[in-house]
Amino acid sequence: MGEKIISTNKRARYDYHILDTYDCGIVLTGTEIKSLRIDGISINEAYVIVKNDEVFLLNAHIAPFKEGNIFNHDPRRTRKLLLHKSEIFKLKRAVNEKSLTIVPLKVYLKKGIAKIEIALARGKKNYDKRETIKARDDKREMERLRKDFNKRS
């Protein structure tokens, strides 16, 4: 049983230079994991903070479970992330000293357990974003030309 990707944050790679990535677990309630498997999760506006030597995911949206009745969860509650202590200290030091940001990249299921990939990132300037767009367009154009050449041969 492999990895099933639930949600990705495509905007993160466009807005940030990704420096380092970490895989970590998420502390979820019963209705959250059921809803995550059915409806998924939105991490587009989510971000990660380090507080009191613990790591938390804020502003991630998991839809309420349809059959959850009174035991349902708050869709945007703060969720604790599970990392090793040394990784937490690395993240804390980088955020405080180097003014870096921690952003979620993707949420996936690994052997039935919900995991999240977070990244230590530095924000891109507007000219960096333009370079990213130009590189992507150039790659797309080269691929189109290669396909046209292969059709003619």
N, CA, C and O atoms as a GROMACS GRO file, in nm:
protein
  612
    1MET      N    1   0.085  -0.118   0.000
    1MET     CA    2   0.000   0.000   0.000
    1MET      C    3   0.089   0.124   0.000
    1MET      O    4   0.170   0.143   0.091
    2GLY      N    5   0.075   0.206  -0.102
    2GLY     CA    6   0.162   0.322  -0.117
    2GLY      C    7   0.104   0.448  -0.059
    2GLY      O    8   0.037   0.450   0.044
    3GLU      N    9   0.134   0.552  -0.129
    3GLU     CA   10   0.099   0.687  -0.087
    3GLU      C   11  -0.015   0.739  -0.172
    3GLU      O   12  -0.009   0.731  -0.295
    4LYS      N   13  -0.120   0.792  -0.110
    4LYS     CA   14  -0.232   0.851  -0.183
    4LYS      C   15  -0.237   1.000  -0.151
    4LYS      O   16  -0.262   1.039  -0.037
    5ILE      N   17  -0.212   1.083  -0.252
    5ILE     CA   18  -0.210   1.228  -0.230
    5ILE      C   19  -0.353   1.278  -0.221
    5ILE      O   20  -0.434   1.255  -0.310
    6ILE      N   21  -0.384   1.348  -0.112
    6ILE     CA   22  -0.518   1.402  -0.087
    6ILE      C   23  -0.528   1.544  -0.143
    6ILE      O   24  -0.624   1.577  -0.212
    7SER      N   25  -0.428   1.628  -0.113
    7SER     CA   26  -0.433   1.768  -0.153
    7SER      C   27  -0.291   1.822  -0.169
    7SER      O   28  -0.199   1.782  -0.097
    8THR      N   29  -0.275   1.914  -0.265
    8THR     CA   30  -0.146   1.980  -0.283
    8THR      C   31  -0.165   2.131  -0.282
    8THR      O   32  -0.273   2.182  -0.312
    9ASN      N   33  -0.059   2.200  -0.246
    9ASN     CA   34  -0.060   2.346  -0.244
    9ASN      C   35   0.030   2.393  -0.359
    9ASN      O   36   0.149   2.418  -0.339
   10LYS      N   37  -0.028   2.404  -0.478
   10LYS     CA   38   0.050   2.440  -0.597
   10LYS      C   39   0.102   2.584  -0.587
   10LYS      O   40   0.208   2.616  -0.642
   11ARG      N   41   0.029   2.668  -0.519
   11ARG     CA   42   0.066   2.809  -0.507
   11ARG      C   43   0.196   2.827  -0.428
   11ARG      O   44   0.269   2.923  -0.450
   12ALA      N   45   0.225   2.734  -0.337
   12ALA     CA   46   0.344   2.746  -0.252
   12ALA      C   47   0.472   2.746  -0.335
   12ALA      O   48   0.563   2.825  -0.308
   13ARG      N   49   0.481   2.660  -0.434
   13ARG     CA   50   0.603   2.654  -0.516
   13ARG      C   51   0.616   2.776  -0.606
   13ARG      O   52   0.726   2.810  -0.649
   14TYR      N   53   0.505   2.842  -0.634
   14TYR     CA   54   0.509   2.963  -0.715
   14TYR      C   55   0.549   3.084  -0.630
   14TYR      O   56   0.624   3.170  -0.677
   15ASP      N   57   0.500   3.091  -0.507
   15ASP     CA   58   0.523   3.207  -0.421
   15ASP      C   59   0.652   3.198  -0.338
   15ASP      O   60   0.699   3.300  -0.288
   16TYR      N   61   0.709   3.078  -0.322
   16TYR     CA   62   0.823   3.060  -0.232
   16TYR      C   63   0.935   2.980  -0.298
   16TYR      O   64   0.910   2.897  -0.386
   17HIS      N   65   1.059   3.008  -0.255
   17HIS     CA   66   1.174   2.922  -0.286
   17HIS      C   67   1.174   2.815  -0.178
   17HIS      O   68   1.187   2.847  -0.060
   18ILE      N   69   1.160   2.689  -0.215
   18ILE     CA   70   1.157   2.579  -0.119
   18ILE      C   71   1.301   2.542  -0.084
   18ILE      O   72   1.379   2.504  -0.171
   19LEU      N   73   1.336   2.553   0.045
   19LEU     CA   74   1.473   2.526   0.088
   19LEU      C   75   1.489   2.385   0.146
   19LEU      O   76   1.588   2.318   0.118
   20ASP      N   77   1.392   2.341   0.226
   20ASP     CA   78   1.401   2.210   0.291
   20ASP      C   79   1.261   2.159   0.316
   20ASP      O   80   1.171   2.238   0.345
   21THR      N   81   1.239   2.028   0.305
   21THR     CA   82   1.107   1.971   0.329
   21THR      C   83   1.112   1.870   0.443
   21THR      O   84   1.214   1.807   0.468
   22TYR      N   85   0.999   1.857   0.511
   22TYR     CA   86   0.983   1.764   0.622
   22TYR      C   87   0.850   1.692   0.608
   22TYR      O   88   0.750   1.754   0.571
   23ASP      N   89   0.847   1.563   0.636
   23ASP     CA   90   0.723   1.487   0.642
   23ASP      C   91   0.686   1.471   0.789
   23ASP      O   92   0.770   1.434   0.871
   24CYS      N   93   0.562   1.500   0.821
   24CYS     CA   94   0.520   1.489   0.960
   24CYS      C   95   0.377   1.440   0.969
   24CYS      O   96   0.300   1.449   0.872
   25GLY      N   97   0.342   1.388   1.085
   25GLY     CA   98   0.206   1.341   1.110
   25GLY      C   99   0.117   1.456   1.154
   25GLY      O  100   0.166   1.562   1.194
   26ILE      N  101  -0.014   1.435   1.146
   26ILE     CA  102  -0.112   1.534   1.189
   26ILE      C  103  -0.199   1.470   1.297
   26ILE      O  104  -0.242   1.356   1.283
   27VAL      N  105  -0.224   1.544   1.404
   27VAL     CA  106  -0.315   1.496   1.508
   27VAL      C  107  -0.456   1.532   1.464
   27VAL      O  108  -0.491   1.650   1.458
   28LEU      N  109  -0.539   1.430   1.434
   28LEU     CA  110  -0.674   1.451   1.387
   28LEU      C  111  -0.774   1.378   1.477
   28LEU      O  112  -0.740   1.280   1.543
   29THR      N  113  -0.899   1.428   1.477
   29THR     CA  114  -1.006   1.357   1.548
   29THR      C  115  -1.067   1.255   1.453
   29THR      O  116  -1.032   1.251   1.335
   30GLY      N  117  -1.157   1.172   1.504
   30GLY     CA  118  -1.219   1.067   1.423
   30GLY      C  119  -1.296   1.119   1.305
   30GLY      O  120  -1.284   1.066   1.195
   31THR      N  121  -1.377   1.225   1.326
   31THR     CA  122  -1.456   1.279   1.215
   31THR      C  123  -1.367   1.349   1.114
   31THR      O  124  -1.402   1.354   0.995
   32GLU      N  125  -1.254   1.404   1.157
   32GLU     CA  126  -1.163   1.472   1.064
   32GLU      C  127  -1.100   1.373   0.967
   32GLU      O  128  -1.092   1.401   0.847
   33ILE      N  129  -1.054   1.259   1.015
   33ILE     CA  130  -0.988   1.163   0.927
   33ILE      C  131  -1.090   1.102   0.830
   33ILE      O  132  -1.057   1.075   0.715
   34LYS      N  133  -1.213   1.080   0.877
   34LYS     CA  134  -1.317   1.027   0.788
   34LYS      C  135  -1.348   1.128   0.678
   34LYS      O  136  -1.360   1.092   0.561
   35SER      N  137  -1.363   1.254   0.716
   35SER     CA  138  -1.392   1.359   0.619
   35SER      C  139  -1.274   1.380   0.525
   35SER      O  140  -1.295   1.405   0.406
   36LEU      N  141  -1.152   1.372   0.575
   36LEU     CA  142  -1.032   1.389   0.493
   36LEU      C  143  -1.027   1.283   0.384
   36LEU      O  144  -0.990   1.313   0.270
   37ARG      N  145  -1.065   1.160   0.417
   37ARG     CA  146  -1.062   1.052   0.318
   37ARG      C  147  -1.170   1.068   0.212
   37ARG      O  148  -1.151   1.028   0.098
   38ILE      N  149  -1.284   1.128   0.250
   38ILE     CA  150  -1.395   1.145   0.155
   38ILE      C  151  -1.383   1.276   0.078
   38ILE      O  152  -1.378   1.276  -0.046
   39ASP      N  153  -1.379   1.388   0.149
   39ASP     CA  154  -1.387   1.520   0.087
   39ASP      C  155  -1.251   1.585   0.066
   39ASP      O  156  -1.237   1.673  -0.019
   40GLY      N  157  -1.151   1.543   0.140
   40GLY     CA  158  -1.020   1.603   0.126
   40GLY      C  159  -1.000   1.721   0.221
   40GLY      O  160  -1.078   1.741   0.314
   41ILE      N  161  -0.897   1.796   0.194
   41ILE     CA  162  -0.857   1.907   0.279
   41ILE      C  163  -0.809   2.020   0.188
   41ILE      O  164  -0.754   1.994   0.082
   42SER      N  165  -0.830   2.143   0.230
   42SER     CA  166  -0.781   2.258   0.155
   42SER      C  167  -0.667   2.322   0.235
   42SER      O  168  -0.688   2.367   0.348
   43ILE      N  169  -0.548   2.324   0.176
   43ILE     CA  170  -0.431   2.384   0.245
   43ILE      C  171  -0.379   2.506   0.171
   43ILE      O  172  -0.266   2.548   0.194
   44ASN      N  173  -0.461   2.563   0.083
   44ASN     CA  174  -0.416   2.678   0.004
   44ASN      C  175  -0.386   2.800   0.089
   44ASN      O  176  -0.288   2.870   0.063
   45GLU      N  177  -0.467   2.827   0.192
   45GLU     CA  178  -0.443   2.943   0.278
   45GLU      C  179  -0.375   2.904   0.410
   45GLU      O  180  -0.357   2.988   0.497
   46ALA      N  181  -0.337   2.778   0.423
   46ALA     CA  182  -0.282   2.729   0.549
   46ALA      C  183  -0.136   2.770   0.566
   46ALA      O  184  -0.064   2.795   0.469
   47TYR      N  185  -0.094   2.777   0.692
   47TYR     CA  186   0.045   2.804   0.724
   47TYR      C  187   0.080   2.733   0.853
   47TYR      O  188  -0.008   2.683   0.924
   48VAL      N  189   0.210   2.727   0.884
   48VAL     CA  190   0.259   2.651   0.998
   48VAL      C  191   0.334   2.746   1.091
   48VAL      O  192   0.409   2.832   1.045
   49ILE      N  193   0.314   2.729   1.222
   49ILE     CA  194   0.387   2.807   1.321
   49ILE      C  195   0.451   2.714   1.423
   49ILE      O  196   0.407   2.601   1.444
   50VAL      N  197   0.558   2.764   1.487
   50VAL     CA  198   0.622   2.692   1.597
   50VAL      C  199   0.593   2.773   1.723
   50VAL      O  200   0.626   2.891   1.732
   51LYS      N  201   0.530   2.707   1.822
   51LYS     CA  202   0.491   2.775   1.945
   51LYS      C  203   0.515   2.680   2.062
   51LYS      O  204   0.468   2.566   2.061
   52ASN      N  205   0.588   2.727   2.162
   52ASN     CA  206   0.619   2.646   2.281
   52ASN      C  207   0.681   2.511   2.244
   52ASN      O  208   0.643   2.408   2.300
   53ASP      N  209   0.777   2.511   2.152
   53ASP     CA  210   0.846   2.391   2.107
   53ASP      C  211   0.751   2.286   2.049
   53ASP      O  212   0.780   2.166   2.056
   54GLU      N  213   0.639   2.330   1.993
   54GLU     CA  214   0.546   2.243   1.922
   54GLU      C  215   0.512   2.310   1.789
   54GLU      O  216   0.520   2.433   1.777
   55VAL      N  217   0.475   2.230   1.690
   55VAL     CA  218   0.444   2.280   1.558
   55VAL      C  219   0.294   2.265   1.532
   55VAL      O  220   0.236   2.160   1.560
   56PHE      N  221   0.232   2.372   1.479
   56PHE     CA  222   0.088   2.372   1.456
   56PHE      C  223   0.055   2.413   1.314
   56PHE      O  224   0.122   2.499   1.256
   57LEU      N  225  -0.048   2.351   1.258
   57LEU     CA  226  -0.102   2.386   1.128
   57LEU      C  227  -0.225   2.473   1.149
   57LEU      O  228  -0.320   2.431   1.216
   58LEU      N  229  -0.224   2.593   1.092
   58LEU     CA  230  -0.334   2.686   1.109
   58LEU      C  231  -0.405   2.709   0.976
   58LEU      O  232  -0.343   2.706   0.870
   59ASN      N  233  -0.534   2.733   0.984
   59ASN     CA  234  -0.617   2.776   0.871
   59ASN      C  235  -0.634   2.671   0.762
   59ASN      O  236  -0.669   2.706   0.650
   60ALA      N  237  -0.609   2.544   0.791
   60ALA     CA  238  -0.638   2.437   0.695
   60ALA      C  239  -0.786   2.400   0.711
   60ALA      O  240  -0.835   2.392   0.823
   61HIS      N  241  -0.855   2.377   0.601
   61HIS     CA  242  -0.998   2.351   0.606
   61HIS      C  243  -1.027   2.205   0.575
   61HIS      O  244  -0.999   2.157   0.465
   62ILE      N  245  -1.085   2.134   0.674
   62ILE     CA  246  -1.137   1.998   0.654
   62ILE      C  247  -1.287   2.009   0.672
   62ILE      O  248  -1.334   2.048   0.779
   63ALA      N  249  -1.363   1.975   0.569
   63ALA     CA  250  -1.510   1.989   0.574
   63ALA      C  251  -1.568   1.902   0.686
   63ALA      O  252  -1.514   1.796   0.715
   64PRO      N  253  -1.677   1.946   0.748
   64PRO     CA  254  -1.743   1.864   0.850
   64PRO      C  255  -1.790   1.731   0.791
   64PRO      O  256  -1.832   1.726   0.675
   65PHE      N  257  -1.782   1.626   0.870
   65PHE     CA  258  -1.825   1.493   0.827
   65PHE      C  259  -1.977   1.489   0.826
   65PHE      O  260  -2.041   1.531   0.922
   66LYS      N  261  -2.036   1.438   0.718
   66LYS     CA  262  -2.182   1.441   0.702
   66LYS      C  263  -2.256   1.367   0.813
   66LYS      O  264  -2.359   1.414   0.860
   67GLU      N  265  -2.204   1.252   0.856
   67GLU     CA  266  -2.270   1.173   0.960
   67GLU      C  267  -2.210   1.200   1.098
   67GLU      O  268  -2.225   1.118   1.189
   68GLY      N  269  -2.144   1.312   1.115
   68GLY     CA  270  -2.073   1.340   1.238
   68GLY      C  271  -2.158   1.390   1.353
   68GLY      O  272  -2.112   1.388   1.467
   69ASN      N  273  -2.280   1.434   1.330
   69ASN     CA  274  -2.375   1.492   1.425
   69ASN      C  275  -2.306   1.582   1.529
   69ASN      O  276  -2.230   1.671   1.489
   70ILE      N  277  -2.330   1.564   1.658
   70ILE     CA  278  -2.278   1.656   1.760
   70ILE      C  279  -2.127   1.639   1.782
   70ILE      O  280  -2.064   1.725   1.844
   71PHE      N  281  -2.070   1.532   1.733
   71PHE     CA  282  -1.927   1.506   1.755
   71PHE      C  283  -1.841   1.565   1.644
   71PHE      O  284  -1.720   1.541   1.640
   72ASN      N  285  -1.901   1.642   1.553
   72ASN     CA  286  -1.826   1.699   1.442
   72ASN      C  287  -1.722   1.800   1.490
   72ASN      O  288  -1.732   1.853   1.600
   73HIS      N  289  -1.624   1.824   1.407
   73HIS     CA  290  -1.510   1.911   1.438
   73HIS      C  291  -1.530   2.050   1.379
   73HIS      O  292  -1.614   2.070   1.291
   74ASP      N  293  -1.453   2.146   1.428
   74ASP     CA  294  -1.448   2.280   1.370
   74ASP      C  295  -1.362   2.271   1.244
   74ASP      O  296  -1.249   2.224   1.250
   75PRO      N  297  -1.415   2.315   1.127
   75PRO     CA  298  -1.341   2.295   1.001
   75PRO      C  299  -1.203   2.362   0.997
   75PRO      O  300  -1.114   2.310   0.931
   76ARG      N  301  -1.183   2.475   1.064
   76ARG     CA  302  -1.055   2.546   1.057
   76ARG      C  303  -0.980   2.546   1.189
   76ARG      O  304  -0.906   2.641   1.217
   77ARG      N  305  -0.996   2.445   1.269
   77ARG     CA  306  -0.928   2.444   1.398
   77ARG      C  307  -0.777   2.426   1.382
   77ARG      O  308  -0.730   2.377   1.279
   78THR      N  309  -0.702   2.466   1.483
   78THR     CA  310  -0.557   2.450   1.484
   78THR      C  311  -0.524   2.303   1.509
   78THR      O  312  -0.575   2.242   1.602
   79ARG      N  313  -0.436   2.247   1.424
   79ARG     CA  314  -0.400   2.106   1.437
   79ARG      C  315  -0.251   2.092   1.466
   79ARG      O  316  -0.167   2.159   1.405
   80LYS      N  317  -0.220   2.005   1.559
   80LYS     CA  318  -0.081   1.983   1.598
   80LYS      C  319  -0.013   1.891   1.496
   80LYS      O  320  -0.073   1.795   1.448
   81LEU      N  321   0.112   1.923   1.464
   81LEU     CA  322   0.192   1.840   1.374
   81LEU      C  323   0.296   1.765   1.455
   81LEU      O  324   0.348   1.817   1.554
   82LEU      N  325   0.326   1.645   1.413
   82LEU     CA  326   0.419   1.558   1.486
   82LEU      C  327   0.553   1.551   1.415
   82LEU      O  328   0.564   1.500   1.304
   83LEU      N  329   0.655   1.604   1.483
   83LEU     CA  330   0.792   1.604   1.431
   83LEU      C  331   0.888   1.564   1.543
   83LEU      O  332   0.852   1.570   1.660
   84HIS      N  333   1.009   1.525   1.506
   84HIS     CA  334   1.112   1.498   1.606
   84HIS      C  335   1.158   1.631   1.666
   84HIS      O  336   1.151   1.735   1.602
   85LYS      N  337   1.203   1.624   1.789
   85LYS     CA  338   1.244   1.745   1.862
   85LYS      C  339   1.356   1.820   1.789
   85LYS      O  340   1.356   1.943   1.786
   86SER      N  341   1.450   1.747   1.732
   86SER     CA  342   1.560   1.812   1.660
   86SER      C  343   1.509   1.888   1.537
   86SER      O  344   1.558   1.996   1.505
   87GLU      N  345   1.410   1.830   1.468
   87GLU     CA  346   1.353   1.898   1.352
   87GLU      C  347   1.278   2.024   1.394
   87GLU      O  348   1.283   2.125   1.325
   88ILE      N  349   1.208   2.018   1.507
   88ILE     CA  350   1.136   2.134   1.558
   88ILE      C  351   1.233   2.246   1.590
   88ILE      O  352   1.207   2.362   1.558
   89PHE      N  353   1.346   2.215   1.652
   89PHE     CA  354   1.444   2.318   1.686
   89PHE      C  355   1.507   2.378   1.560
   89PHE      O  356   1.534   2.498   1.557
   90LYS      N  357   1.531   2.296   1.457
   90LYS     CA  358   1.583   2.348   1.330
   90LYS      C  359   1.485   2.447   1.269
   90LYS      O  360   1.523   2.556   1.225
   91LEU      N  361   1.357   2.409   1.267
   91LEU     CA  362   1.254   2.497   1.211
   91LEU      C  363   1.243   2.626   1.291
   91LEU      O  364   1.235   2.735   1.234
   92LYS      N  365   1.243   2.614   1.423
   92LYS     CA  366   1.230   2.731   1.510
   92LYS      C  367   1.346   2.827   1.488
   92LYS      O  368   1.326   2.948   1.477
   93ARG      N  369   1.468   2.774   1.481
   93ARG     CA  370   1.586   2.856   1.461
   93ARG      C  371   1.582   2.925   1.325
   93ARG      O  372   1.613   3.044   1.315
   94ALA      N  373   1.544   2.853   1.222
   94ALA     CA  374   1.540   2.910   1.087
   94ALA      C  375   1.435   3.021   1.077
   94ALA      O  376   1.460   3.124   1.013
   95VAL      N  377   1.321   3.001   1.138
   95VAL     CA  378   1.215   3.103   1.133
   95VAL      C  379   1.256   3.227   1.210
   95VAL      O  380   1.233   3.339   1.163
   96ASN      N  381   1.317   3.209   1.326
   96ASN     CA  382   1.355   3.324   1.408
   96ASN      C  383   1.478   3.399   1.356
   96ASN      O  384   1.480   3.522   1.355
   97GLU      N  385   1.581   3.326   1.313
   97GLU     CA  386   1.707   3.389   1.275
   97GLU      C  387   1.712   3.431   1.128
   97GLU      O  388   1.764   3.538   1.096
   98LYS      N  389   1.660   3.349   1.040
   98LYS     CA  390   1.675   3.374   0.897
   98LYS      C  391   1.549   3.432   0.834
   98LYS      O  392   1.545   3.455   0.713
   99SER      N  393   1.446   3.456   0.913
   99SER     CA  394   1.319   3.510   0.864
   99SER      C  395   1.259   3.425   0.751
   99SER      O  396   1.216   3.478   0.649
  100LEU      N  397   1.256   3.295   0.771
  100LEU     CA  398   1.197   3.204   0.675
  100LEU      C  399   1.053   3.171   0.717
  100LEU      O  400   1.012   3.203   0.829
  101THR      N  401   0.979   3.109   0.628
  101THR     CA  402   0.840   3.073   0.651
  101THR      C  403   0.826   2.922   0.640
  101THR      O  404   0.901   2.857   0.568
  102ILE      N  405   0.728   2.867   0.711
  102ILE     CA  406   0.698   2.725   0.699
  102ILE      C  407   0.563   2.713   0.630
  102ILE      O  408   0.462   2.764   0.680
  103VAL      N  409   0.560   2.647   0.514
  103VAL     CA  410   0.436   2.633   0.437
  103VAL      C  411   0.405   2.485   0.414
  103VAL      O  412   0.497   2.405   0.397
  104PRO      N  413   0.278   2.448   0.414
  104PRO     CA  414   0.241   2.310   0.382
  104PRO      C  415   0.242   2.289   0.230
  104PRO      O  416   0.193   2.375   0.156
  105LEU      N  417   0.297   2.178   0.184
  105LEU     CA  418   0.304   2.149   0.041
  105LEU      C  419   0.199   2.048  -0.004
  105LEU      O  420   0.131   2.070  -0.104
  106LYS      N  421   0.184   1.938   0.070
  106LYS     CA  422   0.084   1.839   0.033
  106LYS      C  423   0.040   1.759   0.155
  106LYS      O  424   0.113   1.746   0.253
  107VAL      N  425  -0.080   1.705   0.146
  107VAL     CA  426  -0.136   1.616   0.247
  107VAL      C  427  -0.158   1.482   0.177
  107VAL      O  428  -0.213   1.478   0.067
  108TYR      N  429  -0.117   1.373   0.241
  108TYR     CA  430  -0.130   1.243   0.179
  108TYR      C  431  -0.154   1.137   0.285
  108TYR      O  432  -0.131   1.159   0.404
  109LEU      N  433  -0.202   1.020   0.239
  109LEU     CA  434  -0.219   0.905   0.326
  109LEU      C  435  -0.108   0.806   0.297
  109LEU      O  436  -0.085   0.769   0.181
  110LYS      N  437  -0.038   0.762   0.400
  110LYS     CA  438   0.069   0.664   0.386
  110LYS      C  439   0.036   0.548   0.478
  110LYS      O  440   0.036   0.563   0.600
  111LYS      N  441   0.006   0.434   0.419
  111LYS     CA  442  -0.038   0.316   0.493
  111LYS      C  443  -0.160   0.349   0.580
  111LYS      O  444  -0.172   0.299   0.693
  112GLY      N  445  -0.248   0.431   0.528
  112GLY     CA  446  -0.372   0.466   0.598
  112GLY      C  447  -0.358   0.576   0.701
  112GLY      O  448  -0.456   0.612   0.766
  113ILE      N  449  -0.238   0.630   0.719
  113ILE     CA  450  -0.214   0.734   0.819
  113ILE      C  451  -0.196   0.868   0.748
  113ILE      O  452  -0.122   0.877   0.650
  114ALA      N  453  -0.264   0.972   0.798
  114ALA     CA  454  -0.256   1.104   0.736
  114ALA      C  455  -0.121   1.168   0.769
  114ALA      O  456  -0.078   1.173   0.884
  115LYS      N  457  -0.055   1.216   0.665
  115LYS     CA  458   0.074   1.283   0.677
  115LYS      C  459   0.066   1.415   0.601
  115LYS      O  460  -0.018   1.433   0.514
  116ILE      N  461   0.156   1.507   0.637
  116ILE     CA  462   0.165   1.634   0.567
  116ILE      C  463   0.311   1.664   0.539
  116ILE      O  464   0.398   1.641   0.624
  117GLU      N  465   0.338   1.715   0.420
  117GLU     CA  466   0.473   1.757   0.384
  117GLU      C  467   0.479   1.908   0.400
  117GLU      O  468   0.404   1.981   0.334
  118ILE      N  469   0.568   1.955   0.487
  118ILE     CA  470   0.585   2.098   0.508
  118ILE      C  471   0.723   2.138   0.457
  118ILE      O  472   0.813   2.055   0.447
  119ALA      N  473   0.738   2.266   0.426
  119ALA     CA  474   0.865   2.312   0.371
  119ALA      C  475   0.910   2.441   0.438
  119ALA      O  476   0.828   2.527   0.472
  120LEU      N  477   1.038   2.451   0.457
  120LEU     CA  478   1.100   2.574   0.501
  120LEU      C  479   1.124   2.654   0.373
  120LEU      O  480   1.190   2.607   0.281
  121ALA      N  481   1.068   2.776   0.368
  121ALA     CA  482   1.069   2.849   0.242
  121ALA      C  483   1.101   2.996   0.262
  121ALA      O  484   1.083   3.052   0.370
  122ARG      N  485   1.150   3.057   0.154
  122ARG     CA  486   1.177   3.201   0.150
  122ARG      C  487   1.088   3.259   0.041
  122ARG      O  488   1.081   3.205  -0.069
  123GLY      N  489   1.022   3.368   0.070
  123GLY     CA  490   0.931   3.430  -0.026
  123GLY      C  491   1.003   3.478  -0.151
  123GLY      O  492   1.115   3.528  -0.144
  124LYS      N  493   0.937   3.464  -0.265
  124LYS     CA  494   0.994   3.510  -0.391
  124LYS      C  495   0.956   3.656  -0.414
  124LYS      O  496   0.851   3.703  -0.371
  125LYS      N  497   1.045   3.726  -0.480
  125LYS     CA  498   1.017   3.862  -0.525
  125LYS      C  499   0.941   3.853  -0.658
  125LYS      O  500   0.934   3.747  -0.718
  126ASN      N  501   0.886   3.966  -0.702
  126ASN     CA  502   0.809   3.966  -0.826
  126ASN      C  503   0.892   3.924  -0.947
  126ASN      O  504   0.843   3.854  -1.035
  127TYR      N  505   1.020   3.967  -0.952
  127TYR     CA  506   1.103   3.929  -1.066
  127TYR      C  507   1.132   3.779  -1.066
  127TYR      O  508   1.147   3.719  -1.172
  128ASP      N  509   1.140   3.716  -0.946
  128ASP     CA  510   1.158   3.572  -0.939
  128ASP      C  511   1.036   3.499  -0.995
  128ASP      O  512   1.048   3.398  -1.063
  129LYS      N  513   0.918   3.554  -0.964
  129LYS     CA  514   0.794   3.493  -1.014
  129LYS      C  515   0.788   3.503  -1.166
  129LYS      O  516   0.744   3.409  -1.233
  130ARG      N  517   0.831   3.616  -1.220
  130ARG     CA  518   0.832   3.632  -1.366
  130ARG      C  519   0.929   3.533  -1.431
  130ARG      O  520   0.901   3.479  -1.538
  131GLU      N  521   1.043   3.509  -1.365
  131GLU     CA  522   1.137   3.410  -1.417
  131GLU      C  523   1.076   3.271  -1.416
  131GLU      O  524   1.097   3.193  -1.509
  132THR      N  525   1.001   3.239  -1.310
  132THR     CA  526   0.935   3.109  -1.301
  132THR      C  527   0.834   3.093  -1.414
  132THR      O  528   0.827   2.987  -1.477
  133ILE      N  529   0.755   3.196  -1.439
  133ILE     CA  530   0.656   3.192  -1.546
  133ILE      C  531   0.725   3.175  -1.681
  133ILE      O  532   0.681   3.097  -1.765
  134LYS      N  533   0.835   3.250  -1.703
  134LYS     CA  534   0.907   3.242  -1.830
  134LYS      C  535   0.966   3.102  -1.850
  134LYS      O  536   0.958   3.047  -1.960
  135ALA      N  537   1.024   3.045  -1.746
  135ALA     CA  538   1.081   2.911  -1.757
  135ALA      C  539   0.973   2.808  -1.787
  135ALA      O  540   0.994   2.718  -1.868
  136ARG      N  541   0.858   2.821  -1.724
  136ARG     CA  542   0.748   2.728  -1.748
  136ARG      C  543   0.696   2.741  -1.891
  136ARG      O  544   0.669   2.640  -1.957
  137ASP      N  545   0.682   2.865  -1.940
  137ASP     CA  546   0.636   2.887  -2.077
  137ASP      C  547   0.737   2.835  -2.178
  137ASP      O  548   0.698   2.775  -2.279
  138ASP      N  549   0.865   2.856  -2.152
  138ASP     CA  550   0.970   2.805  -2.241
  138ASP      C  551   0.967   2.653  -2.247
  138ASP      O  552   0.982   2.594  -2.354
  139LYS      N  553   0.949   2.590  -2.133
  139LYS     CA  554   0.943   2.444  -2.128
  139LYS      C  555   0.822   2.393  -2.206
  139LYS      O  556   0.833   2.294  -2.279
  140ARG      N  557   0.710   2.459  -2.191
  140ARG     CA  558   0.588   2.421  -2.263
  140ARG      C  559   0.607   2.436  -2.414
  140ARG      O  560   0.564   2.350  -2.491
  141GLU      N  561   0.671   2.545  -2.455
  141GLU     CA  562   0.695   2.570  -2.597
  141GLU      C  563   0.790   2.465  -2.656
  141GLU      O  564   0.768   2.416  -2.766
  142MET      N  565   0.896   2.431  -2.582
  142MET     CA  566   0.990   2.328  -2.628
  142MET      C  567   0.920   2.193  -2.643
  142MET      O  568   0.944   2.120  -2.739
  143GLU      N  569   0.834   2.161  -2.548
  143GLU     CA  570   0.760   2.034  -2.554
  143GLU      C  571   0.668   2.032  -2.676
  143GLU      O  572   0.657   1.930  -2.744
  144ARG      N  573   0.601   2.145  -2.705
  144ARG     CA  574   0.513   2.154  -2.821
  144ARG      C  575   0.592   2.137  -2.950
  144ARG      O  576   0.549   2.066  -3.041
  145LEU      N  577   0.707   2.204  -2.958
  145LEU     CA  578   0.791   2.192  -3.078
  145LEU      C  579   0.844   2.050  -3.097
  145LEU      O  580   0.854   2.001  -3.209
  146ARG      N  581   0.878   1.985  -2.986
  146ARG     CA  582   0.928   1.847  -2.993
  146ARG      C  583   0.818   1.754  -3.046
  146ARG      O  584   0.845   1.666  -3.127
  147LYS      N  585   0.695   1.774  -2.999
  147LYS     CA  586   0.584   1.690  -3.047
  147LYS      C  587   0.558   1.714  -3.195
  147LYS      O  588   0.534   1.620  -3.269
  148ASP      N  589   0.562   1.841  -3.239
  148ASP     CA  590   0.542   1.873  -3.381
  148ASP      C  591   0.651   1.809  -3.466
  148ASP      O  592   0.623   1.757  -3.574
  149PHE      N  593   0.775   1.813  -3.419
  149PHE     CA  594   0.888   1.754  -3.494
  149PHE      C  595   0.870   1.603  -3.505
  149PHE      O  596   0.894   1.545  -3.611
  150ASN      N  597   0.826   1.538  -3.394
  150ASN     CA  598   0.808   1.393  -3.396
  150ASN      C  599   0.694   1.352  -3.489
  150ASN      O  600   0.700   1.245  -3.549
  151LYS      N  601   0.591   1.434  -3.503
  151LYS     CA  602   0.481   1.403  -3.593
  151LYS      C  603   0.526   1.408  -3.739
  151LYS      O  604   0.480   1.329  -3.821
  152ARG      N  605   0.614   1.501  -3.770
  152ARG     CA  606   0.661   1.517  -3.909
  152ARG      C  607   0.756   1.405  -3.950
  152ARG      O  608   0.761   1.368  -4.068
  153SER      N  609   0.831   1.350  -3.855
  153SER     CA  610   0.930   1.247  -3.889
  153SER      C  611   0.867   1.114  -3.913
  153SER      O  612   0.937   1.017  -3.942
   0.00000   0.00000   0.00000
